[in-house]
PDB file of C-alpha atoms in Angstrom:
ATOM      1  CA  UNK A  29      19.516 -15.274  -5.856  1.00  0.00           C
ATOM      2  CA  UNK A  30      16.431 -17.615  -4.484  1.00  0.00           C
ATOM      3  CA  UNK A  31      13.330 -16.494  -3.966  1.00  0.00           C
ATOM      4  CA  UNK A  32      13.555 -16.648  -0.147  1.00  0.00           C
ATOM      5  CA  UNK A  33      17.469 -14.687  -0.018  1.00  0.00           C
ATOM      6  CA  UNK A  34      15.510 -11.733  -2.216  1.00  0.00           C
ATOM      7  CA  UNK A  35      14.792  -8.500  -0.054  1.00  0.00           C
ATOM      8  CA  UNK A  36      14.195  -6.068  -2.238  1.00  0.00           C
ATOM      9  CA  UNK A  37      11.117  -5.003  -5.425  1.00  0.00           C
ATOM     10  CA  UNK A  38      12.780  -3.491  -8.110  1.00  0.00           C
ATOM     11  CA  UNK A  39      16.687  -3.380  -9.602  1.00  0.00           C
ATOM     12  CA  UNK A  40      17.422  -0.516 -10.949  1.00  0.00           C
ATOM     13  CA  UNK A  41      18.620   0.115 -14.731  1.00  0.00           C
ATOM     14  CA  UNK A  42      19.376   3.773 -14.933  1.00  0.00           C
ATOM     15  CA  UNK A  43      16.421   5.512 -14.952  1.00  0.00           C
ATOM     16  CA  UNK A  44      14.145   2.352 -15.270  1.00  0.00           C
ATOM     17  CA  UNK A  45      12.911   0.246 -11.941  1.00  0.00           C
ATOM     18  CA  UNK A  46      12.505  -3.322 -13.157  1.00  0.00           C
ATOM     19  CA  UNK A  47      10.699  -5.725 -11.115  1.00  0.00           C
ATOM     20  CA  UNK A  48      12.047  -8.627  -8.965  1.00  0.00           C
ATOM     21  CA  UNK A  49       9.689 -11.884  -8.170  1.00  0.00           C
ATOM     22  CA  UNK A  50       8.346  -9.885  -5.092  1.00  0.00           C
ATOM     23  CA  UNK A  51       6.245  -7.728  -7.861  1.00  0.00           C
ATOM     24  CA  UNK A  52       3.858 -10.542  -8.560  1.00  0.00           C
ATOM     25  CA  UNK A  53       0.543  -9.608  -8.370  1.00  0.00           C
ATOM     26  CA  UNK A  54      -1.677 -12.063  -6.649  1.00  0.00           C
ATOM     27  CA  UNK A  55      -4.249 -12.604  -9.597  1.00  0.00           C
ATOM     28  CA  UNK A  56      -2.375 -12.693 -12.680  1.00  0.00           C
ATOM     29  CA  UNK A  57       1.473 -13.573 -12.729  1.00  0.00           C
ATOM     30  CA  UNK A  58       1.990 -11.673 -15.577  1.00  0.00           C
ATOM     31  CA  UNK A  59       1.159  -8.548 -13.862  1.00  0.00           C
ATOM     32  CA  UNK A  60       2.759  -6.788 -11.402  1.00  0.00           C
ATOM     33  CA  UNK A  61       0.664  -6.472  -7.818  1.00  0.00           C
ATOM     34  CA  UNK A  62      -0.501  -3.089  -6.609  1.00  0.00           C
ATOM     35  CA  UNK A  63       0.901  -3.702  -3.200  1.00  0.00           C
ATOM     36  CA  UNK A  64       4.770  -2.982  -4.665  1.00  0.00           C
ATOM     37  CA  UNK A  65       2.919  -0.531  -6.818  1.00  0.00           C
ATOM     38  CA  UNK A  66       2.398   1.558  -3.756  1.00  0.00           C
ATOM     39  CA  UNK A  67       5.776   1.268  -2.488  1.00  0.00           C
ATOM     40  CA  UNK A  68       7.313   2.565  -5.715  1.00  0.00           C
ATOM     41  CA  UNK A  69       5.158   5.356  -6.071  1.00  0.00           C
ATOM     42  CA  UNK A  70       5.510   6.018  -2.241  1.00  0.00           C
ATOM     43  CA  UNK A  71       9.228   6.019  -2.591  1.00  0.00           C
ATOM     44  CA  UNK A  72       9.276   8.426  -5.859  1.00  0.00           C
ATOM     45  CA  UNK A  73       7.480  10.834  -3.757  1.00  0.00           C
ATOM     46  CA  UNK A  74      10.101  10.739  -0.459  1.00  0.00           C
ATOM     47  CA  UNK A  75      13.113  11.330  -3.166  1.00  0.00           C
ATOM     48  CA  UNK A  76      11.417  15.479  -3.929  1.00  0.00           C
ATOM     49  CA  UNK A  77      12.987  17.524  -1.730  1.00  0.00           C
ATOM     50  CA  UNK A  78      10.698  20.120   0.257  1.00  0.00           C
ATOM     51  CA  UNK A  79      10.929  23.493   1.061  1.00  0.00           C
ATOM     52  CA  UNK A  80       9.863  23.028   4.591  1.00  0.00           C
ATOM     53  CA  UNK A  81       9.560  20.332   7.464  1.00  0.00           C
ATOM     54  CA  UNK A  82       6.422  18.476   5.764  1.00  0.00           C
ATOM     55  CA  UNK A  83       4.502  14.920   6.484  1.00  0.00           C
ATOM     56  CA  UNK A  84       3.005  13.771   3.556  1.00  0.00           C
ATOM     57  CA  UNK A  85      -1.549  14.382   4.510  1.00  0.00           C
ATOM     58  CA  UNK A  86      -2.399  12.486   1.652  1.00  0.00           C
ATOM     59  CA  UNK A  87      -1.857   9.969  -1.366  1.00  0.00           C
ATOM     60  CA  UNK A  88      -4.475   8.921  -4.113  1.00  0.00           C
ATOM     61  CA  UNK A  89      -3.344   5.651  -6.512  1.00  0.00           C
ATOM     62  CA  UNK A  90      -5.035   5.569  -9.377  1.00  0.00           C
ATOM     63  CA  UNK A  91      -4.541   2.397 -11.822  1.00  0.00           C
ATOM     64  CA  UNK A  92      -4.868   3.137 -15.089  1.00  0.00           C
ATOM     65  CA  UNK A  93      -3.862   0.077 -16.661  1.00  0.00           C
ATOM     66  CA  UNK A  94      -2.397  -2.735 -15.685  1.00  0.00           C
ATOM     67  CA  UNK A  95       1.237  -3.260 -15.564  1.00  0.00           C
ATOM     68  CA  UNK A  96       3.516  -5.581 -17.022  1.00  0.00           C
ATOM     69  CA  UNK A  97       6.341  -7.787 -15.332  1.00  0.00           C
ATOM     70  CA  UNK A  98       8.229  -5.724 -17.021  1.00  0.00           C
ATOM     71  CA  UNK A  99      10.809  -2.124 -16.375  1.00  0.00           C
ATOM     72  CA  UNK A 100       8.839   0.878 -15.172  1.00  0.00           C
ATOM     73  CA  UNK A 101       9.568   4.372 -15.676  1.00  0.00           C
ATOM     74  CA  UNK A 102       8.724   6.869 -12.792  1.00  0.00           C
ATOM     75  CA  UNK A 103       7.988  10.541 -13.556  1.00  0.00           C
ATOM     76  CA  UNK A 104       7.256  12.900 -11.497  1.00  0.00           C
ATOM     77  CA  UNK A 105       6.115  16.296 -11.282  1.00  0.00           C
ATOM     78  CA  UNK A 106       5.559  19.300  -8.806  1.00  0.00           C
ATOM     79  CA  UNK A 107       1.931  20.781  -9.240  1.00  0.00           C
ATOM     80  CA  UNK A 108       2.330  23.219  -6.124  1.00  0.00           C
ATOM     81  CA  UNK A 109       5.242  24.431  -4.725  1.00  0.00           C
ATOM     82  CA  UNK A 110       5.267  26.285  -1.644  1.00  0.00           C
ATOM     83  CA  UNK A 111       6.586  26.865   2.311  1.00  0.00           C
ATOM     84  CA  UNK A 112       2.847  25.359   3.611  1.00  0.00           C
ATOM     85  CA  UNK A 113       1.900  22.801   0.907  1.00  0.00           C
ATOM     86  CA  UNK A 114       3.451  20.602  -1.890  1.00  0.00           C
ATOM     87  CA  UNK A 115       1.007  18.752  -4.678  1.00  0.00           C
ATOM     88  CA  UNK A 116       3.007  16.121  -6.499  1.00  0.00           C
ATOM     89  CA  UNK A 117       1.799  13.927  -9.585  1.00  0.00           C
ATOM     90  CA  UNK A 118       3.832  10.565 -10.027  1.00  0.00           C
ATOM     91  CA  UNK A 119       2.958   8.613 -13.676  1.00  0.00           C
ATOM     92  CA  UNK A 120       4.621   5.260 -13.579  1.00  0.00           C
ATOM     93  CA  UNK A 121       5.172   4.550 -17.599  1.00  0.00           C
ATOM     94  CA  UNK A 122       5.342   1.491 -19.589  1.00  0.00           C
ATOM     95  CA  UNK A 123       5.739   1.735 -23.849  1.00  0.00           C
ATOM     96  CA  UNK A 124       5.051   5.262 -23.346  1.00  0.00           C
ATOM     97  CA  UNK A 125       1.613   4.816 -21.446  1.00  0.00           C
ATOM     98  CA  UNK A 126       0.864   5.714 -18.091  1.00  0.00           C
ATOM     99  CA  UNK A 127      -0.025   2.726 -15.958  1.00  0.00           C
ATOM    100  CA  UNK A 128      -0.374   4.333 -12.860  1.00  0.00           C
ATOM    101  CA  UNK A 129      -1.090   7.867 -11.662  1.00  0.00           C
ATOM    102  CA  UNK A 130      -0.976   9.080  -8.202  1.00  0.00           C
ATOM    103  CA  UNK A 131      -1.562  12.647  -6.177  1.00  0.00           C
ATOM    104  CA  UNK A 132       0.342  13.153  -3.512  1.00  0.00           C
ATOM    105  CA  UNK A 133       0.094  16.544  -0.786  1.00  0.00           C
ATOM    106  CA  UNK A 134       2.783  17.270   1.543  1.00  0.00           C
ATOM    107  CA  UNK A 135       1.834  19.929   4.368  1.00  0.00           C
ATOM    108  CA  UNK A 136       4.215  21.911   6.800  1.00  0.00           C
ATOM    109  CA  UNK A 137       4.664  20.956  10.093  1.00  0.00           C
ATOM    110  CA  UNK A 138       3.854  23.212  13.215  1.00  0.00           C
ATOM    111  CA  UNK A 139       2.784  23.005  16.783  1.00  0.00           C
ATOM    112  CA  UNK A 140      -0.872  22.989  16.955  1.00  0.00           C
ATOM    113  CA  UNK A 141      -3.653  21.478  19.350  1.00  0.00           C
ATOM    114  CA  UNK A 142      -4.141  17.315  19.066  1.00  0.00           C
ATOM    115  CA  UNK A 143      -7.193  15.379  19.534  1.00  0.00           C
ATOM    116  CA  UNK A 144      -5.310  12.334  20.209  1.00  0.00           C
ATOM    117  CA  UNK A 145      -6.432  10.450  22.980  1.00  0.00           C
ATOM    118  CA  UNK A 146      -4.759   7.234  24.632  1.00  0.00           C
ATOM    119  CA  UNK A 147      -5.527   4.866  22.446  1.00  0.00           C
ATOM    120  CA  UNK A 148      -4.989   0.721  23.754  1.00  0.00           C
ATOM    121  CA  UNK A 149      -4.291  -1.442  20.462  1.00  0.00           C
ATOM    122  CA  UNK A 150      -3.307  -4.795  20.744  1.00  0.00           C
ATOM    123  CA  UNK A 151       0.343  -5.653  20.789  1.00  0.00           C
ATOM    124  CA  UNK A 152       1.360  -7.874  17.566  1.00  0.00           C
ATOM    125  CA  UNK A 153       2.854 -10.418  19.613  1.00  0.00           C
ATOM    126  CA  UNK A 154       1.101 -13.761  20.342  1.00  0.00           C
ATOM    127  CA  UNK A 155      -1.173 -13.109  17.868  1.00  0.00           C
ATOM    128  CA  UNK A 156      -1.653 -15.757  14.960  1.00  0.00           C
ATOM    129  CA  UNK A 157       0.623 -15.365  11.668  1.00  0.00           C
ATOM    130  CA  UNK A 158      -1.200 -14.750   8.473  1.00  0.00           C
ATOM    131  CA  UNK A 159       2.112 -15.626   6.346  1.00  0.00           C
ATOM    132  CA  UNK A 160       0.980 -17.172   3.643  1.00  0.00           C
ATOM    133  CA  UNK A 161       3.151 -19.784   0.846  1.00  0.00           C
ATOM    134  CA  UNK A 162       1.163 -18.614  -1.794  1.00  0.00           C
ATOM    135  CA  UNK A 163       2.723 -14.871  -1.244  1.00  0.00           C
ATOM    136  CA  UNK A 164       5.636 -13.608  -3.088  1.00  0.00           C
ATOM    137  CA  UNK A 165       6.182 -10.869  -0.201  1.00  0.00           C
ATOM    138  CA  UNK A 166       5.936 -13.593   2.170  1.00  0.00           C
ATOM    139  CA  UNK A 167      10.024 -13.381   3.053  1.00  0.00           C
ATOM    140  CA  UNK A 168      10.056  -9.419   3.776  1.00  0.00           C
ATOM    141  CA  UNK A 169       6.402  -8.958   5.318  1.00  0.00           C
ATOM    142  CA  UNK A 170       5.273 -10.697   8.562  1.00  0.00           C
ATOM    143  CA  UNK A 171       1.451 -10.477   8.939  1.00  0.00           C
ATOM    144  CA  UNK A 172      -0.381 -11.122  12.380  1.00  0.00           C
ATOM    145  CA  UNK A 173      -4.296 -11.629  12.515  1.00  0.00           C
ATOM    146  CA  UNK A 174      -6.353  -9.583  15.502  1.00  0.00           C
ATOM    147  CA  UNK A 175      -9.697 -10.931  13.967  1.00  0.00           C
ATOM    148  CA  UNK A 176     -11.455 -11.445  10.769  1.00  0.00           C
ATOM    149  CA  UNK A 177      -9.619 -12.697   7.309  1.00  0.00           C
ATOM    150  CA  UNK A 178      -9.958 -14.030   4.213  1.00  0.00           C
ATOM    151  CA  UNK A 179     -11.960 -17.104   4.805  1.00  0.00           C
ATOM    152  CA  UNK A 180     -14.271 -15.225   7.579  1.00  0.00           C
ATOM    153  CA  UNK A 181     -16.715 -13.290   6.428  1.00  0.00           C
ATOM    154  CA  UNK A 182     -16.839  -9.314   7.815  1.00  0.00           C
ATOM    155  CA  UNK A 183     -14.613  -7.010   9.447  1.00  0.00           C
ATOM    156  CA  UNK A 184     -11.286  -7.756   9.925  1.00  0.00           C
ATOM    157  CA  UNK A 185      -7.992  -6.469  12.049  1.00  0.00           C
ATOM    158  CA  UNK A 186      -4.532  -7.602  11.025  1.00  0.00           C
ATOM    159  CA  UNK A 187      -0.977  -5.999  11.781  1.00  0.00           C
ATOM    160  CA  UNK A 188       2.006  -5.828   8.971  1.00  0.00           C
ATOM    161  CA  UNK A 189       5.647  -5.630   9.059  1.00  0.00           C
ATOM    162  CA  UNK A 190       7.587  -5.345   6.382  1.00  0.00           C
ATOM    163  CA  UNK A 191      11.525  -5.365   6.417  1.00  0.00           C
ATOM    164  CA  UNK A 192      12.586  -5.448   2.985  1.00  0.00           C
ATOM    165  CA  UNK A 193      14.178  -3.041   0.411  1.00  0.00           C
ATOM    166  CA  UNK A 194      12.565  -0.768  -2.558  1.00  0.00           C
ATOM    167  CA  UNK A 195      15.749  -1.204  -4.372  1.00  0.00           C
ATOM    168  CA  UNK A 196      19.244  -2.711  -3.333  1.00  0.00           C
ATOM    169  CA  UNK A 197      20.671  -0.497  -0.282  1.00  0.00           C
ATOM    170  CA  UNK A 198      17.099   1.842  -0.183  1.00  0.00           C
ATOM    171  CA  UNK A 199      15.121   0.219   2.737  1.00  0.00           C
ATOM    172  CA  UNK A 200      11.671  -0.077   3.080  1.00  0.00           C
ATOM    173  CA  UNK A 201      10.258   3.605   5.058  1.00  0.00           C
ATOM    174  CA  UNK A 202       7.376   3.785   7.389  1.00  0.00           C
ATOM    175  CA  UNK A 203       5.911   5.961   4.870  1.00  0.00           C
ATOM    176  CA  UNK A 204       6.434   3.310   1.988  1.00  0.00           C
ATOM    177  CA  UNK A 205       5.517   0.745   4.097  1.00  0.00           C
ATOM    178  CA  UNK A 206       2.298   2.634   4.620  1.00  0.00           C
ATOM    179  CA  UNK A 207       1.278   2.434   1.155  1.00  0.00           C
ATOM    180  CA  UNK A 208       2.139  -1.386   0.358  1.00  0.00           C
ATOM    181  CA  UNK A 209       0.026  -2.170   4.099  1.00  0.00           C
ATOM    182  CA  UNK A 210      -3.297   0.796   2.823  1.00  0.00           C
ATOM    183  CA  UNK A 211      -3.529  -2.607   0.298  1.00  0.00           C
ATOM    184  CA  UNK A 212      -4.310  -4.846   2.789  1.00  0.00           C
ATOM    185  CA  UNK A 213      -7.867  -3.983   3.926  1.00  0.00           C
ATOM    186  CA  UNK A 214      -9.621  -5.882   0.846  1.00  0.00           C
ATOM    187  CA  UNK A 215      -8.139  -9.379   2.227  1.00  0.00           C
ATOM    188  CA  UNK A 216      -8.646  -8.595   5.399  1.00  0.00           C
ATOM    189  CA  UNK A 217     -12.230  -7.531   4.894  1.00  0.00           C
ATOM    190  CA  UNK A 218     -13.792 -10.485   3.566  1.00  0.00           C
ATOM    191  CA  UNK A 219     -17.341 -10.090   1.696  1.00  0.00           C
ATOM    192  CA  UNK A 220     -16.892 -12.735  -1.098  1.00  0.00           C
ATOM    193  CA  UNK A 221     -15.303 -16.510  -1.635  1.00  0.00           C
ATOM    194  CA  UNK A 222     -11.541 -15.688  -2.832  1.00  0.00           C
ATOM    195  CA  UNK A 223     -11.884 -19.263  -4.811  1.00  0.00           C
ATOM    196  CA  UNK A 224     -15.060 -18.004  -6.623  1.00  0.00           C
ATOM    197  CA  UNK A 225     -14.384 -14.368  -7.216  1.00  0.00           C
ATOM    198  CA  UNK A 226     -11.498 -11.385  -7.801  1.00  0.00           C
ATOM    199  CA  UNK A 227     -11.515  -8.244  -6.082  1.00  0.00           C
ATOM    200  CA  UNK A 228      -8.396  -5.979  -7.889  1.00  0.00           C
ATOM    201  CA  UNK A 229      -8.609  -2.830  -6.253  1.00  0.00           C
ATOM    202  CA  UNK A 230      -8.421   0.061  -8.876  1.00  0.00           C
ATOM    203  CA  UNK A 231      -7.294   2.788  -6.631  1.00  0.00           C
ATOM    204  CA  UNK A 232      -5.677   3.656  -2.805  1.00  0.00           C
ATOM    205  CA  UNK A 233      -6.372   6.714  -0.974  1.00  0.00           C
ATOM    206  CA  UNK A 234      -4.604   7.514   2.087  1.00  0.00           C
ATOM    207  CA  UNK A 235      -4.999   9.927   4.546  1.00  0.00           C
ATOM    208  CA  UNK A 236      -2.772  10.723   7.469  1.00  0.00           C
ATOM    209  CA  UNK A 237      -2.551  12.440  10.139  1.00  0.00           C
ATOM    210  CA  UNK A 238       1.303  11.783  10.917  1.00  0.00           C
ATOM    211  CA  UNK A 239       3.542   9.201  10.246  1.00  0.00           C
ATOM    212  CA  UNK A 240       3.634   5.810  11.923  1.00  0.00           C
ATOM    213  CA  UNK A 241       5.706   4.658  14.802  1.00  0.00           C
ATOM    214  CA  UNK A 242       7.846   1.802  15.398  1.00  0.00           C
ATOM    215  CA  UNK A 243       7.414  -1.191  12.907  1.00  0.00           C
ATOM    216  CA  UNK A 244       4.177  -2.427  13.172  1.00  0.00           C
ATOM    217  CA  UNK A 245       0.927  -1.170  11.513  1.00  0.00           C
ATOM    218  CA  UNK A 246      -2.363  -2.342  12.320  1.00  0.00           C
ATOM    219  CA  UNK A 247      -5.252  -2.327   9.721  1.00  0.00           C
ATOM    220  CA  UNK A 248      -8.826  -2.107  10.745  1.00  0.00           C
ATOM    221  CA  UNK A 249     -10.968  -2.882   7.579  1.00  0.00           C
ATOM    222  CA  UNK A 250     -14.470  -2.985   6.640  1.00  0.00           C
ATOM    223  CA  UNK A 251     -15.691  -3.861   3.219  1.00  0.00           C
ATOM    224  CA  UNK A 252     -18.997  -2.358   1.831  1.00  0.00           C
ATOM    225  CA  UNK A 253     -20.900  -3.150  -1.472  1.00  0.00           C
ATOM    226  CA  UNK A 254     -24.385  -3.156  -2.949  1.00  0.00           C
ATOM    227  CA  UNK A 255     -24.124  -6.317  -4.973  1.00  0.00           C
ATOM    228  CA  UNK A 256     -23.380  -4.575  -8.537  1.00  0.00           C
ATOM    229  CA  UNK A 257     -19.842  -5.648  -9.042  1.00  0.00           C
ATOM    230  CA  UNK A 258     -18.048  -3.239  -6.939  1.00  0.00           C
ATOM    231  CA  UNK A 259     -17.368  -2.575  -3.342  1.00  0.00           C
ATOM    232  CA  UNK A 260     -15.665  -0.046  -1.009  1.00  0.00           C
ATOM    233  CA  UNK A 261     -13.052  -0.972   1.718  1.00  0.00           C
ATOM    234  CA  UNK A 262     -12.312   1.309   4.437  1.00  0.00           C
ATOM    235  CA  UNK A 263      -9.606   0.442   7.033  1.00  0.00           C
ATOM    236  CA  UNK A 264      -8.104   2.870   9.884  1.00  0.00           C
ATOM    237  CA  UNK A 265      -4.608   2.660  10.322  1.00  0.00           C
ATOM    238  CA  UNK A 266      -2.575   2.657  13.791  1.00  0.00           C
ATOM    239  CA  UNK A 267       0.342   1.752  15.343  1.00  0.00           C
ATOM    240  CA  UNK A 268       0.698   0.990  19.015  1.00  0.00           C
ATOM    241  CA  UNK A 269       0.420   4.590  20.000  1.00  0.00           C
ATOM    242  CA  UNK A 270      -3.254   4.734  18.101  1.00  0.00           C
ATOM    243  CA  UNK A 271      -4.608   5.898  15.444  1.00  0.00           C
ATOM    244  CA  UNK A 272      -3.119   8.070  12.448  1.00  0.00           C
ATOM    245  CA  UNK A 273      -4.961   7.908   9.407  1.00  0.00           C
ATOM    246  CA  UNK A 274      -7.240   6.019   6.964  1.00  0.00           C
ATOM    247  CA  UNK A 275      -7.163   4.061   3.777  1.00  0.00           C
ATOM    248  CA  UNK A 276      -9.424   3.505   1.398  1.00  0.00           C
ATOM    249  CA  UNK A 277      -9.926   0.760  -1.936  1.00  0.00           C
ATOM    250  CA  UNK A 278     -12.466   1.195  -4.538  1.00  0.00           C
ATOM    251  CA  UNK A 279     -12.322  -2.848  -5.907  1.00  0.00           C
ATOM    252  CA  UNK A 280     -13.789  -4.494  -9.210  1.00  0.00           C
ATOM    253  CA  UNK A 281     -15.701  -7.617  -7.925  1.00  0.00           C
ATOM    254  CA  UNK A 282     -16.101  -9.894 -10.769  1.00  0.00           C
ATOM    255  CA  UNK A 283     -16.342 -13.680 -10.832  1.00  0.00           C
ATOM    256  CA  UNK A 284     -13.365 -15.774 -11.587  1.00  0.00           C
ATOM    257  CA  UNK A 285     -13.393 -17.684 -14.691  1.00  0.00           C
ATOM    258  CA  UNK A 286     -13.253 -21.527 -14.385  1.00  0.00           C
TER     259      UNK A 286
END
């Protein structure tokens, strides 16, 4: 299968999820990138059944190490258990270490006062693609630019779609899609010269307020840092309804090596 016919991130080999191309991280092709990181832990977490009606309020993404273009392992494990609230810890493992470690909390669902408001987002459509060559996701995720970007400095605003699979015949859900987009803010944000230096992120936080609608999300980010060597993205999260949520990226600045 070529590059551009392949939908989906990981095959699976019994209890193993071994990466496809799309896995290649974006500053070491050795490595997979945290963007399909997100999407397999997201997608471990949807397959635990809950006791109630729940949306899942928040997910932390912790790397520990980095991981290999190589099979994963996914375990996971039910901290809390109840009718109101659900803690889940997901470890993916490679050679019997943990290379990534999220949190995840799952609350009931119940009629309750909203502070939403009408909230009037730009549409996707006219706006400029952001599809890059130089991205392996570039045949499942269609990016549109609002403002900002890598090469201008400041705030930026882009919208993501992504249509592709997690695994042959599992498609892509708003909430996995979610948590491959929260990865978006530190390009989108631009503080530094991409040529000059790296900015991994070492962790995602999200937190939501629902789920999103339809199959656009739009990322607001902002990048702060105090010139030691690491810097803080946060980026709000809507669809075309409004807002729903935030994300946030701790990232290790450091310059690239000529």
């Amino acid at each position: 299968m070529t590059e551009a016919n392949l939908r989906h991130l990981f095959e699976r080999d019994g209890a193993l999820f071994v990466p496809t191309a799309l896995c290649t991280g974006p500053w070491d092709k050795r490595l997979q990138g945290g963007v399909t990181l997100n999407a397999l832990v997201a997608h471990v977490v949807e397959q635990v059944p809950v006791p109630a009606p729940m949306i899942p309020a928040r997910l932390v993404i912790d790397i520990m190490k980095p991981t290999r273009m190589a099979p994963v392992e996914a375990r996971v494990e039910v901290l809390r258990e109840g009718k109101r609230l659900q803690l889940l810890q997901v470890d993916l493992v490679q050679d019997g270490a943990v290379t990534v470690r999220a949190s995840a909390l799952r609350v009931r669902t119940a009629q309750s006062p909203t502070t939403e408001s009408p909230v009037h987002v730009l549409p996707p459509a006219g706006l400029p693609s952001l599809n890059g060559a130089r991205s392996p996701l570039r045949h499942i995720n269609e990016t549109r630019l609002e403002s900002g970007g890598l090469e201008v400095p400041g705030p930026g605003v882009v919208w993501a779609r992504i249509t592709g699979e997690v695994a042959p015949g599992v498609a892509i859900s708003p909430f996995v899609q979610l948590a491959m987009a929260a990865d978006f803010g530190s390009g989108t944000s631009s503080f530094v010269d991409w040529r000059e230096w790296t900015f991994a992120n070492v962790d995602i936080t999200l937190h939501l307020s629902r789920l999103p609608e339809g199959e656009w999300v739009r990322i607001a980010a902002e990048t702060e840092s105090a010139g030691n060597g690491l810097a803080v993205v946060d980026s709000r999260l809507a669809d075309q309804r409004g807002e729903f949520g935030h994300a946030h990226q701790t990232l290790f600045v450091d310059r690239r090596i000529p």
